[in-house]
Amino acid sequence: MDLHTHTLASGHAYNTMREMAQAAADKGLKILGITEHAPDMPGTCQHFYFHNLKIVPRTMFGVELFLGAEVNIRDYEGHVDLKDKELARLDVVIASMHMPCVQPGTIQENTRAYLKAMENPYINIIGHPDDGRYPVDYQALVKGAKEHGVALELNNHSLNPVCSRAGARENDLEMLKWCEKYGQPIVADSDAHMDIYVGDLGYAKELLEEIAFPEELILNRSPEAIRPYVNKYK
C-alpha cells in the first residue's frame, strides 16, 4: 500500500486520479491513498472538493482507493484546515506541518502541535514528522501516537537527497527507536506528486532493513493491519 499521494488537484502535482490509480495497479499495490493538500496550501483544492469525493469509485483498476486529505496543522494548538464534519467523511486523514501554513516553533511548540492534532479522532496519520525544520521531542511524539491510536509516517520522499526537509534520516532513526521501544506502528508512504513515484518506498525500506525494524509494527504489511487506523474502517 501507499497511503500518501497527490494528484493535479493539489496544485503542485502532475497526474490525474486515474493515472495514479493505474500506476498503483501496474506496481501491484492493493491500496492507494490519494490525500490532496487541504485548503491552506497555496494553489490546492478547496472545501467543496473534499465534500464531493463521495462520487468517486473506491476501486480503480483493481486497487482499493482511500480518498482523503493531507491537512495542514496551522498552529501550536493542533488546529487543522478542514472542519471535523469534513474530516469525518474522508477515508484517511494525514496531518502535517508545511512551511506555507505554519512557521516552525520551538521543540516544545512543534511537539505540542502534533500532540494536540492527535487528539482529533478523525486524524489517522502524522505526516513526515521527520522534517528537522520542525524539531520535535520524538519520545513524546511516539508516546502520544500510541495513546491516541495514530500511525506515524516514514516518508520516503523525506529520505530522498533532493528533498528540502532537513535531517530526515537522523530524525527517522530517532523516531523508529522510540516506536520499537513502545510498540508504536508506522506506515511507509511515498508522498508521490507524480505517477512514477507511486509505491516508491525504496529509501524507507532500506532504512527499516538496516535497523531490523519489527515487521509487526509496519502497517504496510497487509490491508488488515491498516484498517484499525483509518476512518474508512473505524
Short mmCIF file of C-alpha atoms in Angstrom, two decimals:
data_model
loop_
_atom_site.label_atom_id
_atom_site.label_comp_id
_atom_site.label_asym_id
_atom_site.label_seq_id
_atom_site.Cartn_x
_atom_site.Cartn_y
_atom_site.Cartn_z
CA MET A 1 0.00 0.00 0.00
CA ASP A 2 0.89 3.64 -0.40
CA LEU A 3 -1.41 5.96 1.54
CA HIS A 4 0.12 9.38 0.82
CA THR A 5 -0.06 10.64 -2.78
CA HIS A 6 -1.27 13.73 -4.60
CA THR A 7 -2.91 14.50 -7.94
CA LEU A 8 -3.34 17.60 -10.10
CA ALA A 9 -5.95 18.78 -7.61
CA SER A 10 -3.21 19.58 -5.08
CA GLY A 11 -1.86 22.26 -7.40
CA HIS A 12 1.80 21.19 -7.45
CA ALA A 13 1.38 17.56 -8.54
CA TYR A 14 1.25 16.36 -12.12
CA ASN A 15 -1.14 13.46 -12.76
CA THR A 16 -4.83 12.66 -12.60
CA MET A 17 -6.50 10.35 -10.12
CA ARG A 18 -6.93 7.66 -12.79
CA GLU A 19 -3.27 7.90 -13.79
CA MET A 20 -2.19 7.49 -10.17
CA ALA A 21 -4.52 4.51 -9.72
CA GLN A 22 -3.24 2.91 -12.93
CA ALA A 23 0.34 3.33 -11.71
CA ALA A 24 -0.61 1.66 -8.42
CA ALA A 25 -2.17 -1.25 -10.31
CA ASP A 26 0.88 -1.59 -12.56
CA LYS A 27 3.10 -1.83 -9.47
CA GLY A 28 0.91 -4.42 -7.76
CA LEU A 29 -0.40 -2.27 -4.91
CA LYS A 30 -3.57 -3.38 -3.15
CA ILE A 31 -4.40 0.02 -1.59
CA LEU A 32 -3.71 3.57 -2.79
CA GLY A 33 -4.35 6.63 -0.66
CA ILE A 34 -4.98 9.86 -2.54
CA THR A 35 -4.62 12.62 0.02
CA GLU A 36 -4.88 16.05 -1.54
CA HIS A 37 -3.45 19.07 0.23
CA ALA A 38 -6.12 20.84 2.26
CA PRO A 39 -7.14 24.48 1.64
CA ASP A 40 -4.36 26.37 3.46
CA MET A 41 -1.76 25.10 0.99
CA PRO A 42 -1.31 27.61 -1.86
CA GLY A 43 -2.92 26.52 -5.14
CA THR A 44 -4.72 23.45 -3.83
CA CYS A 45 -8.38 22.41 -3.91
CA GLN A 46 -10.97 23.97 -1.61
CA HIS A 47 -13.60 22.58 0.74
CA PHE A 48 -16.13 21.52 -1.89
CA TYR A 49 -13.57 19.20 -3.48
CA PHE A 50 -13.50 17.09 -0.32
CA HIS A 51 -17.30 17.24 0.08
CA ASN A 52 -17.72 15.78 -3.41
CA LEU A 53 -15.38 12.80 -3.04
CA LYS A 54 -18.49 10.70 -2.42
CA ILE A 55 -18.98 10.47 -6.19
CA VAL A 56 -15.60 8.79 -6.82
CA PRO A 57 -15.47 4.96 -7.01
CA ARG A 58 -13.43 3.38 -4.24
CA THR A 59 -11.89 0.83 -6.59
CA MET A 60 -9.99 1.60 -9.80
CA PHE A 61 -8.05 -0.92 -11.91
CA GLY A 62 -8.45 -3.43 -9.09
CA VAL A 63 -6.85 -1.13 -6.49
CA GLU A 64 -8.79 -0.11 -3.37
CA LEU A 65 -8.75 3.68 -3.01
CA PHE A 66 -8.59 5.57 0.27
CA LEU A 67 -9.63 9.10 -0.63
CA GLY A 68 -8.80 11.78 1.87
CA ALA A 69 -6.67 14.78 2.70
CA GLU A 70 -3.31 15.87 3.94
CA VAL A 71 -4.49 18.56 6.30
CA ASN A 72 -2.27 21.35 7.49
CA ILE A 73 -1.55 21.82 11.18
CA ARG A 74 -1.97 25.58 11.33
CA ASP A 75 -0.92 26.44 14.91
CA TYR A 76 0.70 25.01 18.03
CA GLU A 77 -2.71 24.01 19.38
CA GLY A 78 -3.04 21.41 16.63
CA HIS A 79 -5.90 23.03 14.71
CA VAL A 80 -6.19 21.94 11.06
CA ASP A 81 -7.71 23.46 7.95
CA LEU A 82 -10.74 21.19 7.49
CA LYS A 83 -13.65 21.00 9.92
CA ASP A 84 -14.46 17.84 11.86
CA LYS A 85 -17.63 17.24 9.84
CA GLU A 86 -15.50 17.33 6.68
CA LEU A 87 -12.80 15.08 8.12
CA ALA A 88 -15.41 12.54 9.21
CA ARG A 89 -16.41 11.95 5.56
CA LEU A 90 -12.86 11.10 4.45
CA ASP A 91 -11.39 7.62 4.20
CA VAL A 92 -7.99 8.67 5.55
CA VAL A 93 -6.58 11.88 7.02
CA ILE A 94 -2.89 12.75 7.29
CA ALA A 95 -1.92 15.78 9.41
CA SER A 96 1.35 17.52 8.53
CA MET A 97 3.28 20.72 9.09
CA HIS A 98 4.21 22.71 5.97
CA MET A 99 6.17 25.93 5.64
CA PRO A 100 3.46 27.88 3.75
CA CYS A 101 0.95 27.12 6.50
CA VAL A 102 2.73 27.31 9.87
CA GLN A 103 6.12 28.64 10.86
CA PRO A 104 8.44 26.39 12.87
CA GLY A 105 8.37 26.87 16.61
CA THR A 106 10.43 25.55 19.45
CA ILE A 107 10.75 21.82 20.13
CA GLN A 108 8.04 22.20 22.76
CA GLU A 109 5.71 24.14 20.45
CA ASN A 110 6.10 21.79 17.49
CA THR A 111 5.64 18.73 19.67
CA ARG A 112 2.52 20.25 21.21
CA ALA A 113 1.12 20.96 17.74
CA TYR A 114 1.42 17.30 16.78
CA LEU A 115 0.12 16.01 20.09
CA LYS A 116 -2.91 18.29 20.05
CA ALA A 117 -3.67 17.28 16.42
CA MET A 118 -3.61 13.62 17.52
CA GLU A 119 -6.49 14.34 19.88
CA ASN A 120 -8.75 14.79 16.85
CA PRO A 121 -10.44 11.39 16.35
CA TYR A 122 -10.53 11.83 12.57
CA ILE A 123 -6.77 12.27 12.14
CA ASN A 124 -5.23 8.91 11.28
CA ILE A 125 -1.57 9.57 10.41
CA ILE A 126 1.03 12.19 11.28
CA GLY A 127 2.78 13.04 8.02
CA HIS A 128 6.56 13.41 7.65
CA PRO A 129 7.32 14.17 11.31
CA ASP A 130 10.99 13.82 10.36
CA ASP A 131 11.29 17.37 8.99
CA GLY A 132 14.12 18.90 11.01
CA ARG A 133 12.85 22.38 10.25
CA TYR A 134 10.15 21.48 12.82
CA PRO A 135 12.21 19.90 15.63
CA VAL A 136 10.22 17.68 17.98
CA ASP A 137 10.61 15.52 21.06
CA TYR A 138 10.34 12.08 19.44
CA GLN A 139 9.81 10.19 22.65
CA ALA A 140 6.81 12.39 23.45
CA LEU A 141 5.57 12.16 19.86
CA VAL A 142 5.66 8.36 19.87
CA LYS A 143 4.03 8.07 23.29
CA GLY A 144 1.26 10.43 22.15
CA ALA A 145 0.66 8.47 18.95
CA LYS A 146 0.45 5.25 20.93
CA GLU A 147 -2.05 6.80 23.35
CA HIS A 148 -4.32 8.13 20.61
CA GLY A 149 -4.08 5.24 18.13
CA VAL A 150 -2.48 7.37 15.40
CA ALA A 151 0.07 5.99 12.95
CA LEU A 152 3.38 7.75 12.35
CA GLU A 153 4.64 8.09 8.80
CA LEU A 154 8.03 7.07 7.47
CA ASN A 155 8.07 9.34 4.45
CA ASN A 156 10.14 8.03 1.55
CA HIS A 157 10.43 11.43 -0.10
CA SER A 158 11.92 12.93 3.08
CA LEU A 159 14.80 10.44 2.74
CA ASN A 160 15.47 11.39 -0.88
CA PRO A 161 18.61 13.58 -1.07
CA VAL A 162 16.75 16.12 -3.24
CA CYS A 163 14.14 16.75 -0.54
CA SER A 164 14.24 20.09 1.29
CA ARG A 165 13.27 18.56 4.65
CA ALA A 166 16.28 18.76 6.94
CA GLY A 167 17.85 15.89 8.86
CA ALA A 168 15.25 13.30 7.90
CA ARG A 169 17.45 10.21 8.22
CA GLU A 170 18.69 11.06 11.71
CA ASN A 171 15.20 12.06 12.82
CA ASP A 172 13.65 8.90 11.41
CA LEU A 173 16.19 6.77 13.23
CA GLU A 174 15.33 8.53 16.47
CA MET A 175 11.60 8.15 15.86
CA LEU A 176 11.91 4.47 14.94
CA LYS A 177 13.96 3.79 18.07
CA TRP A 178 11.09 5.01 20.24
CA CYS A 179 8.50 3.27 18.05
CA GLU A 180 10.21 -0.05 18.65
CA LYS A 181 10.51 0.64 22.39
CA TYR A 182 6.81 1.50 22.81
CA GLY A 183 5.36 -0.80 20.13
CA GLN A 184 4.10 2.11 18.02
CA PRO A 185 3.17 1.28 14.39
CA ILE A 186 4.47 3.21 11.40
CA VAL A 187 3.32 3.38 7.80
CA ALA A 188 5.78 3.91 4.94
CA ASP A 189 4.49 6.24 2.22
CA SER A 190 5.87 7.70 -0.99
CA ASP A 191 4.36 11.22 -0.79
CA ALA A 192 4.22 10.90 -4.59
CA HIS A 193 3.36 14.01 -6.58
CA MET A 194 3.77 12.16 -9.91
CA ASP A 195 2.69 8.72 -11.06
CA ILE A 196 6.21 7.35 -11.50
CA TYR A 197 6.74 7.66 -7.72
CA VAL A 198 3.61 5.81 -6.62
CA GLY A 199 4.64 2.91 -4.40
CA ASP A 200 8.27 4.05 -4.40
CA LEU A 201 9.35 3.15 -0.85
CA GLY A 202 12.96 2.26 -1.56
CA TYR A 203 14.64 4.67 0.85
CA ALA A 204 12.19 3.79 3.62
CA LYS A 205 12.60 0.04 3.08
CA GLU A 206 16.38 0.35 3.11
CA LEU A 207 16.29 2.19 6.43
CA LEU A 208 13.88 -0.30 8.01
CA GLU A 209 16.03 -3.22 6.91
CA GLU A 210 19.20 -1.52 8.14
CA ILE A 211 17.89 -1.38 11.71
CA ALA A 212 15.87 -4.64 11.51
CA PHE A 213 12.69 -2.77 12.47
CA PRO A 214 9.98 -5.25 13.56
CA GLU A 215 7.68 -6.18 10.68
CA GLU A 216 4.69 -6.37 13.03
CA LEU A 217 4.97 -2.59 13.54
CA ILE A 218 4.88 -1.83 9.78
CA LEU A 219 1.28 -1.27 8.72
CA ASN A 220 2.13 -1.75 5.03
CA ARG A 221 2.41 -5.48 5.69
CA SER A 222 -1.27 -6.17 4.94
CA PRO A 223 -4.62 -4.48 4.24
CA GLU A 224 -5.91 -5.86 7.54
CA ALA A 225 -3.13 -4.15 9.50
CA ILE A 226 -4.03 -0.63 8.36
CA ARG A 227 -7.79 -0.85 8.82
CA PRO A 228 -7.95 -0.03 12.57
CA TYR A 229 -6.07 3.20 11.82
CA VAL A 230 -8.18 4.76 9.06
CA ASN A 231 -11.59 6.44 9.14
CA LYS A 232 -12.86 4.23 6.33
CA TYR A 233 -12.94 1.19 8.62
CA LYS A 234 -13.38 2.73 12.06
#
